[in-house]
């Protein structure tokens, strides 16, 4: 088992490292496709190794290890590490090129300073929001908190490091590498891809600004449709791991001998070895009392290892899907009667055990006083749950009646002999359980000297009845004269939880999502099982953890959204602008819902983490666009109107597309081979972010200009009024730039309001 778990961990780390590397390669390709310039691409890419280096130093100082989740956080952030640098480099490059066209160019250093200052606030506030939305992750408790906290730490650390790189090193590299480029002498250095995109965007803006109601109505309809689909999605706690091996628990009736348990375990192994994909099995029956997980001899645990695809190909066979293998295994093991079977994986089994104390995904616990009634109600719950599709490995906690020796003192007889009940009970405890009366020394060793009845007399009811007990007068009387001695059947175990007796029904879910399965079980149990007063049941395991974590994330996300609003309002001083920037969040939701739908239609805690991450990333584009509109009016003499909106949109088109696409497409390696070890938890995070970024980016290109055309005049008036009252001036000095003219090959009909 240790070998297989070690192999699983190494494979997980290797797969995530590969995704991280492939994501970085995609970032390079996308940047060069847009910039078509080695120097600007190099300056932007410097942010990646420097950010990763700072993150590694922080990890070393904080004692954080490099594992699957920390690497996953870096893999998710890899595309965003260059975002701040891209925005800075693109703006500096454009301003230097414009400065070259002036009759009296300004000093290069001042141009670079002004250009970097122009986008500085956008970069800083976007990063603050990305960090802010991740805070709910650190409030998660239990297993989900342990799993996702390292991812959040790695993500936030690398993003903050990239911010400092963009504010310090990026402008310096721009000063040394950009001014002397030959392209600076040419007024138009955009590549063919950028010219084509600007041409299409100009037409789209011209049409959209003429039909604002149609644009906003269509977008609202898309959002409503996406939101309406969410309640119909399935839910689960965490995606299923792919550990490359299985753990099969065999549970025979209590009291089964070691020889019989060994025979049943051997039959189970023989059945599993008939499956073509199974390489070998290893079994342990029972566990010693001093073991951390002591087990009686009626319980067996079988480790099952699988063959690789290459080994199967040599045998002329093909690897079936995991679900098909498990279905085949359950069918073969069902032939062994009288044994409860629970199929899981080594790590997953232990995670389930941590959640509910049961090695299964769902644990239904029935509480009450009478053990026989508990057993009856548990069987009724089992019968109701067995009719629900998707339920597998359904079993009731093993509990059998065994003979128990009972000694009941008779109060009348005790009073007749003048004996006290407590002293008689203590004497009986000494006789049957033993009492330490002294110690024996053998060199450095110590042994307790225990007094109790011989084994033969402790099992002979007649001998027990004749055991002499002393009365206060010193006389010795047989035990049978003062107590009733008999054997009665009783349960082999009595389990308690929160001081109450309980019995557990455990089950797993296959080929169906966890949430809908448990909800159907709850409905059937509520209608078919009627519990009297004093009896109740609870649903634990992954379902309970999923419900609790989801609710906590949703509530904390509301506080994060409020925090985003306050942070943005502290900068823009305009509720119109803040709400317009936050409009990108529902735009991102559209693509995220579609991505979840296309990848199985199941939400998990990992999916919610993806939504949290997406909230911060999606706000970046709106901040960049709105900030540039304000800059054009405040510092470049533009008046509010269609020409200003088109100019601002076109000038921000390239950085918006680049930052969004590098952040999105860098996640593509994580969305491939979703069942690969290490990618199972990261896959839902990546797909949600990828889908949301694509929808928010392409809708933002048209929706943000249209909304600003409708409310921008009021927003600008509110912005300038609040800044005049506060005496703020957060922008650079006015930049000289050539006047804006639309592309020569287009003559859009600009609408008037």
mmCIF file with all atom_site columns, C-alpha atoms in Angstrom, residues 205-335:
data_model
loop_
_atom_site.group_PDB
_atom_site.id
_atom_site.type_symbol
_atom_site.label_atom_id
_atom_site.label_alt_id
_atom_site.label_comp_id
_atom_site.label_asym_id
_atom_site.label_entity_id
_atom_site.label_seq_id
_atom_site.pdbx_PDB_ins_code
_atom_site.Cartn_x
_atom_site.Cartn_y
_atom_site.Cartn_z
_atom_site.occupancy
_atom_site.B_iso_or_equiv
_atom_site.pdbx_formal_charge
_atom_site.auth_seq_id
_atom_site.auth_comp_id
_atom_site.auth_asym_id
_atom_site.auth_atom_id
_atom_site.pdbx_PDB_model_num
ATOM 1   C CA . UNK A 1 205 ? -19.022 48.725  -31.260 1.00 0.00 ? 205 UNK A CA 1
ATOM 2   C CA . UNK A 1 206 ? -20.669 50.830  -33.946 1.00 0.00 ? 206 UNK A CA 1
ATOM 3   C CA . UNK A 1 207 ? -23.520 48.349  -34.255 1.00 0.00 ? 207 UNK A CA 1
ATOM 4   C CA . UNK A 1 208 ? -23.842 47.734  -30.528 1.00 0.00 ? 208 UNK A CA 1
ATOM 5   C CA . UNK A 1 209 ? -23.947 51.414  -29.613 1.00 0.00 ? 209 UNK A CA 1
ATOM 6   C CA . UNK A 1 210 ? -26.825 51.823  -32.048 1.00 0.00 ? 210 UNK A CA 1
ATOM 7   C CA . UNK A 1 211 ? -28.749 48.922  -30.425 1.00 0.00 ? 211 UNK A CA 1
ATOM 8   C CA . UNK A 1 212 ? -28.015 49.146  -26.687 1.00 0.00 ? 212 UNK A CA 1
ATOM 9   C CA . UNK A 1 213 ? -31.373 47.699  -25.599 1.00 0.00 ? 213 UNK A CA 1
ATOM 10  C CA . UNK A 1 214 ? -30.904 44.631  -27.789 1.00 0.00 ? 214 UNK A CA 1
ATOM 11  C CA . UNK A 1 215 ? -27.380 44.056  -26.396 1.00 0.00 ? 215 UNK A CA 1
ATOM 12  C CA . UNK A 1 216 ? -28.422 44.390  -22.771 1.00 0.00 ? 216 UNK A CA 1
ATOM 13  C CA . UNK A 1 217 ? -31.628 42.372  -23.181 1.00 0.00 ? 217 UNK A CA 1
ATOM 14  C CA . UNK A 1 218 ? -29.770 39.523  -24.879 1.00 0.00 ? 218 UNK A CA 1
ATOM 15  C CA . UNK A 1 219 ? -27.091 39.523  -22.187 1.00 0.00 ? 219 UNK A CA 1
ATOM 16  C CA . UNK A 1 220 ? -29.681 39.566  -19.402 1.00 0.00 ? 220 UNK A CA 1
ATOM 17  C CA . UNK A 1 221 ? -31.508 36.671  -21.065 1.00 0.00 ? 221 UNK A CA 1
ATOM 18  C CA . UNK A 1 222 ? -28.283 34.653  -21.237 1.00 0.00 ? 222 UNK A CA 1
ATOM 19  C CA . UNK A 1 223 ? -27.634 35.319  -17.555 1.00 0.00 ? 223 UNK A CA 1
ATOM 20  C CA . UNK A 1 224 ? -31.169 34.321  -16.533 1.00 0.00 ? 224 UNK A CA 1
ATOM 21  C CA . UNK A 1 225 ? -30.902 31.103  -18.554 1.00 0.00 ? 225 UNK A CA 1
ATOM 22  C CA . UNK A 1 226 ? -27.547 30.285  -16.951 1.00 0.00 ? 226 UNK A CA 1
ATOM 23  C CA . UNK A 1 227 ? -28.817 31.022  -13.438 1.00 0.00 ? 227 UNK A CA 1
ATOM 24  C CA . UNK A 1 228 ? -31.938 28.936  -14.084 1.00 0.00 ? 228 UNK A CA 1
ATOM 25  C CA . UNK A 1 229 ? -29.807 25.881  -14.907 1.00 0.00 ? 229 UNK A CA 1
ATOM 26  C CA . UNK A 1 230 ? -27.830 25.972  -11.657 1.00 0.00 ? 230 UNK A CA 1
ATOM 27  C CA . UNK A 1 231 ? -30.522 24.355  -9.415  1.00 0.00 ? 231 UNK A CA 1
ATOM 28  C CA . UNK A 1 232 ? -30.676 21.375  -11.784 1.00 0.00 ? 232 UNK A CA 1
ATOM 29  C CA . UNK A 1 233 ? -26.966 20.578  -11.510 1.00 0.00 ? 233 UNK A CA 1
ATOM 30  C CA . UNK A 1 234 ? -25.798 17.695  -9.373  1.00 0.00 ? 234 UNK A CA 1
ATOM 31  C CA . UNK A 1 235 ? -23.586 18.246  -6.359  1.00 0.00 ? 235 UNK A CA 1
ATOM 32  C CA . UNK A 1 236 ? -20.699 16.401  -4.751  1.00 0.00 ? 236 UNK A CA 1
ATOM 33  C CA . UNK A 1 237 ? -18.137 17.111  -2.062  1.00 0.00 ? 237 UNK A CA 1
ATOM 34  C CA . UNK A 1 238 ? -14.910 16.517  -3.967  1.00 0.00 ? 238 UNK A CA 1
ATOM 35  C CA . UNK A 1 239 ? -14.248 14.921  -7.364  1.00 0.00 ? 239 UNK A CA 1
ATOM 36  C CA . UNK A 1 240 ? -13.354 11.259  -7.191  1.00 0.00 ? 240 UNK A CA 1
ATOM 37  C CA . UNK A 1 241 ? -9.623  10.629  -6.869  1.00 0.00 ? 241 UNK A CA 1
ATOM 38  C CA . UNK A 1 242 ? -7.794  8.335   -9.248  1.00 0.00 ? 242 UNK A CA 1
ATOM 39  C CA . UNK A 1 243 ? -5.342  6.623   -6.905  1.00 0.00 ? 243 UNK A CA 1
ATOM 40  C CA . UNK A 1 244 ? -4.547  3.730   -9.203  1.00 0.00 ? 244 UNK A CA 1
ATOM 41  C CA . UNK A 1 245 ? -5.598  1.139   -6.616  1.00 0.00 ? 245 UNK A CA 1
ATOM 42  C CA . UNK A 1 246 ? -8.603  0.098   -4.541  1.00 0.00 ? 246 UNK A CA 1
ATOM 43  C CA . UNK A 1 247 ? -9.295  -0.775  -0.929  1.00 0.00 ? 247 UNK A CA 1
ATOM 44  C CA . UNK A 1 248 ? -12.050 -3.384  -0.490  1.00 0.00 ? 248 UNK A CA 1
ATOM 45  C CA . UNK A 1 249 ? -13.455 -3.936  2.999   1.00 0.00 ? 249 UNK A CA 1
ATOM 46  C CA . UNK A 1 250 ? -14.992 -7.345  3.771   1.00 0.00 ? 250 UNK A CA 1
ATOM 47  C CA . UNK A 1 251 ? -17.174 -7.511  6.873   1.00 0.00 ? 251 UNK A CA 1
ATOM 48  C CA . UNK A 1 252 ? -18.447 -10.932 7.974   1.00 0.00 ? 252 UNK A CA 1
ATOM 49  C CA . UNK A 1 253 ? -20.925 -11.385 10.852  1.00 0.00 ? 253 UNK A CA 1
ATOM 50  C CA . UNK A 1 254 ? -19.508 -10.760 14.316  1.00 0.00 ? 254 UNK A CA 1
ATOM 51  C CA . UNK A 1 255 ? -18.134 -13.898 15.909  1.00 0.00 ? 255 UNK A CA 1
ATOM 52  C CA . UNK A 1 256 ? -16.867 -15.329 12.625  1.00 0.00 ? 256 UNK A CA 1
ATOM 53  C CA . UNK A 1 257 ? -13.705 -17.315 13.288  1.00 0.00 ? 257 UNK A CA 1
ATOM 54  C CA . UNK A 1 258 ? -10.330 -16.385 11.852  1.00 0.00 ? 258 UNK A CA 1
ATOM 55  C CA . UNK A 1 259 ? -10.317 -19.518 9.691   1.00 0.00 ? 259 UNK A CA 1
ATOM 56  C CA . UNK A 1 260 ? -13.714 -18.696 8.181   1.00 0.00 ? 260 UNK A CA 1
ATOM 57  C CA . UNK A 1 261 ? -12.760 -15.028 7.652   1.00 0.00 ? 261 UNK A CA 1
ATOM 58  C CA . UNK A 1 262 ? -9.613  -16.190 5.914   1.00 0.00 ? 262 UNK A CA 1
ATOM 59  C CA . UNK A 1 263 ? -11.657 -18.477 3.658   1.00 0.00 ? 263 UNK A CA 1
ATOM 60  C CA . UNK A 1 264 ? -14.090 -15.669 2.745   1.00 0.00 ? 264 UNK A CA 1
ATOM 61  C CA . UNK A 1 265 ? -11.227 -13.246 2.095   1.00 0.00 ? 265 UNK A CA 1
ATOM 62  C CA . UNK A 1 266 ? -9.534  -15.777 -0.176  1.00 0.00 ? 266 UNK A CA 1
ATOM 63  C CA . UNK A 1 267 ? -12.787 -16.220 -2.139  1.00 0.00 ? 267 UNK A CA 1
ATOM 64  C CA . UNK A 1 268 ? -13.016 -12.455 -2.534  1.00 0.00 ? 268 UNK A CA 1
ATOM 65  C CA . UNK A 1 269 ? -9.455  -12.222 -3.834  1.00 0.00 ? 269 UNK A CA 1
ATOM 66  C CA . UNK A 1 270 ? -10.053 -15.049 -6.293  1.00 0.00 ? 270 UNK A CA 1
ATOM 67  C CA . UNK A 1 271 ? -13.141 -13.288 -7.650  1.00 0.00 ? 271 UNK A CA 1
ATOM 68  C CA . UNK A 1 272 ? -11.290 -9.977  -8.075  1.00 0.00 ? 272 UNK A CA 1
ATOM 69  C CA . UNK A 1 273 ? -8.314  -11.609 -9.795  1.00 0.00 ? 273 UNK A CA 1
ATOM 70  C CA . UNK A 1 274 ? -10.736 -12.767 -12.514 1.00 0.00 ? 274 UNK A CA 1
ATOM 71  C CA . UNK A 1 275 ? -11.038 -9.101  -13.586 1.00 0.00 ? 275 UNK A CA 1
ATOM 72  C CA . UNK A 1 276 ? -8.587  -8.498  -16.499 1.00 0.00 ? 276 UNK A CA 1
ATOM 73  C CA . UNK A 1 277 ? -7.404  -5.124  -15.175 1.00 0.00 ? 277 UNK A CA 1
ATOM 74  C CA . UNK A 1 278 ? -6.456  -6.412  -11.693 1.00 0.00 ? 278 UNK A CA 1
ATOM 75  C CA . UNK A 1 279 ? -2.731  -7.092  -11.298 1.00 0.00 ? 279 UNK A CA 1
ATOM 76  C CA . UNK A 1 280 ? -2.581  -8.464  -7.748  1.00 0.00 ? 280 UNK A CA 1
ATOM 77  C CA . UNK A 1 281 ? -4.236  -8.266  -4.337  1.00 0.00 ? 281 UNK A CA 1
ATOM 78  C CA . UNK A 1 282 ? -3.001  -8.114  -0.748  1.00 0.00 ? 282 UNK A CA 1
ATOM 79  C CA . UNK A 1 283 ? -5.195  -8.834  2.280   1.00 0.00 ? 283 UNK A CA 1
ATOM 80  C CA . UNK A 1 284 ? -5.140  -8.240  6.006   1.00 0.00 ? 284 UNK A CA 1
ATOM 81  C CA . UNK A 1 285 ? -7.739  -9.958  8.202   1.00 0.00 ? 285 UNK A CA 1
ATOM 82  C CA . UNK A 1 286 ? -8.197  -8.454  11.664  1.00 0.00 ? 286 UNK A CA 1
ATOM 83  C CA . UNK A 1 287 ? -5.803  -6.029  13.342  1.00 0.00 ? 287 UNK A CA 1
ATOM 84  C CA . UNK A 1 288 ? -4.068  -6.237  16.699  1.00 0.00 ? 288 UNK A CA 1
ATOM 85  C CA . UNK A 1 289 ? -5.469  -4.504  19.769  1.00 0.00 ? 289 UNK A CA 1
ATOM 86  C CA . UNK A 1 290 ? -2.546  -2.097  19.984  1.00 0.00 ? 290 UNK A CA 1
ATOM 87  C CA . UNK A 1 291 ? -2.907  -1.088  16.329  1.00 0.00 ? 291 UNK A CA 1
ATOM 88  C CA . UNK A 1 292 ? -4.124  2.444   15.632  1.00 0.00 ? 292 UNK A CA 1
ATOM 89  C CA . UNK A 1 293 ? -7.170  0.936   13.898  1.00 0.00 ? 293 UNK A CA 1
ATOM 90  C CA . UNK A 1 294 ? -7.852  -2.277  15.799  1.00 0.00 ? 294 UNK A CA 1
ATOM 91  C CA . UNK A 1 295 ? -10.203 -4.631  13.926  1.00 0.00 ? 295 UNK A CA 1
ATOM 92  C CA . UNK A 1 296 ? -11.780 -7.938  14.898  1.00 0.00 ? 296 UNK A CA 1
ATOM 93  C CA . UNK A 1 297 ? -11.019 -11.040 12.855  1.00 0.00 ? 297 UNK A CA 1
ATOM 94  C CA . UNK A 1 298 ? -14.383 -10.875 11.069  1.00 0.00 ? 298 UNK A CA 1
ATOM 95  C CA . UNK A 1 299 ? -13.163 -7.790  9.135   1.00 0.00 ? 299 UNK A CA 1
ATOM 96  C CA . UNK A 1 300 ? -10.751 -7.989  6.194   1.00 0.00 ? 300 UNK A CA 1
ATOM 97  C CA . UNK A 1 301 ? -9.155  -5.243  4.136   1.00 0.00 ? 301 UNK A CA 1
ATOM 98  C CA . UNK A 1 302 ? -7.984  -6.079  0.614   1.00 0.00 ? 302 UNK A CA 1
ATOM 99  C CA . UNK A 1 303 ? -5.691  -3.843  -1.420  1.00 0.00 ? 303 UNK A CA 1
ATOM 100 C CA . UNK A 1 304 ? -6.217  -4.174  -5.174  1.00 0.00 ? 304 UNK A CA 1
ATOM 101 C CA . UNK A 1 305 ? -3.590  -2.960  -7.679  1.00 0.00 ? 305 UNK A CA 1
ATOM 102 C CA . UNK A 1 306 ? -4.328  -2.449  -11.394 1.00 0.00 ? 306 UNK A CA 1
ATOM 103 C CA . UNK A 1 307 ? -2.309  -3.216  -14.466 1.00 0.00 ? 307 UNK A CA 1
ATOM 104 C CA . UNK A 1 308 ? -1.074  -0.407  -16.678 1.00 0.00 ? 308 UNK A CA 1
ATOM 105 C CA . UNK A 1 309 ? -2.443  0.167   -20.159 1.00 0.00 ? 309 UNK A CA 1
ATOM 106 C CA . UNK A 1 310 ? 0.847   -1.088  -21.618 1.00 0.00 ? 310 UNK A CA 1
ATOM 107 C CA . UNK A 1 311 ? 0.587   -4.370  -19.707 1.00 0.00 ? 311 UNK A CA 1
ATOM 108 C CA . UNK A 1 312 ? -2.983  -4.898  -20.919 1.00 0.00 ? 312 UNK A CA 1
ATOM 109 C CA . UNK A 1 313 ? -1.999  -4.132  -24.519 1.00 0.00 ? 313 UNK A CA 1
ATOM 110 C CA . UNK A 1 314 ? 0.642   -6.867  -24.337 1.00 0.00 ? 314 UNK A CA 1
ATOM 111 C CA . UNK A 1 315 ? -2.147  -9.242  -23.320 1.00 0.00 ? 315 UNK A CA 1
ATOM 112 C CA . UNK A 1 316 ? -4.272  -8.064  -26.242 1.00 0.00 ? 316 UNK A CA 1
ATOM 113 C CA . UNK A 1 317 ? -6.803  -6.304  -24.011 1.00 0.00 ? 317 UNK A CA 1
ATOM 114 C CA . UNK A 1 318 ? -7.954  -2.700  -23.596 1.00 0.00 ? 318 UNK A CA 1
ATOM 115 C CA . UNK A 1 319 ? -8.370  -0.778  -20.362 1.00 0.00 ? 319 UNK A CA 1
ATOM 116 C CA . UNK A 1 320 ? -11.997 -0.222  -19.413 1.00 0.00 ? 320 UNK A CA 1
ATOM 117 C CA . UNK A 1 321 ? -13.251 2.864   -17.618 1.00 0.00 ? 321 UNK A CA 1
ATOM 118 C CA . UNK A 1 322 ? -13.079 3.006   -13.843 1.00 0.00 ? 322 UNK A CA 1
ATOM 119 C CA . UNK A 1 323 ? -16.872 2.802   -13.515 1.00 0.00 ? 323 UNK A CA 1
ATOM 120 C CA . UNK A 1 324 ? -16.984 -0.326  -15.679 1.00 0.00 ? 324 UNK A CA 1
ATOM 121 C CA . UNK A 1 325 ? -14.266 -2.013  -13.597 1.00 0.00 ? 325 UNK A CA 1
ATOM 122 C CA . UNK A 1 326 ? -16.041 -1.193  -10.327 1.00 0.00 ? 326 UNK A CA 1
ATOM 123 C CA . UNK A 1 327 ? -19.379 -2.454  -11.661 1.00 0.00 ? 327 UNK A CA 1
ATOM 124 C CA . UNK A 1 328 ? -17.712 -5.720  -12.731 1.00 0.00 ? 328 UNK A CA 1
ATOM 125 C CA . UNK A 1 329 ? -16.052 -6.071  -9.335  1.00 0.00 ? 329 UNK A CA 1
ATOM 126 C CA . UNK A 1 330 ? -19.292 -5.492  -7.397  1.00 0.00 ? 330 UNK A CA 1
ATOM 127 C CA . UNK A 1 331 ? -21.059 -8.062  -9.577  1.00 0.00 ? 331 UNK A CA 1
ATOM 128 C CA . UNK A 1 332 ? -18.411 -10.717 -8.892  1.00 0.00 ? 332 UNK A CA 1
ATOM 129 C CA . UNK A 1 333 ? -18.242 -10.007 -5.144  1.00 0.00 ? 333 UNK A CA 1
ATOM 130 C CA . UNK A 1 334 ? -22.027 -10.163 -4.834  1.00 0.00 ? 334 UNK A CA 1
ATOM 131 C CA . UNK A 1 335 ? -21.731 -13.942 -5.337  1.00 0.00 ? 335 UNK A CA 1
#
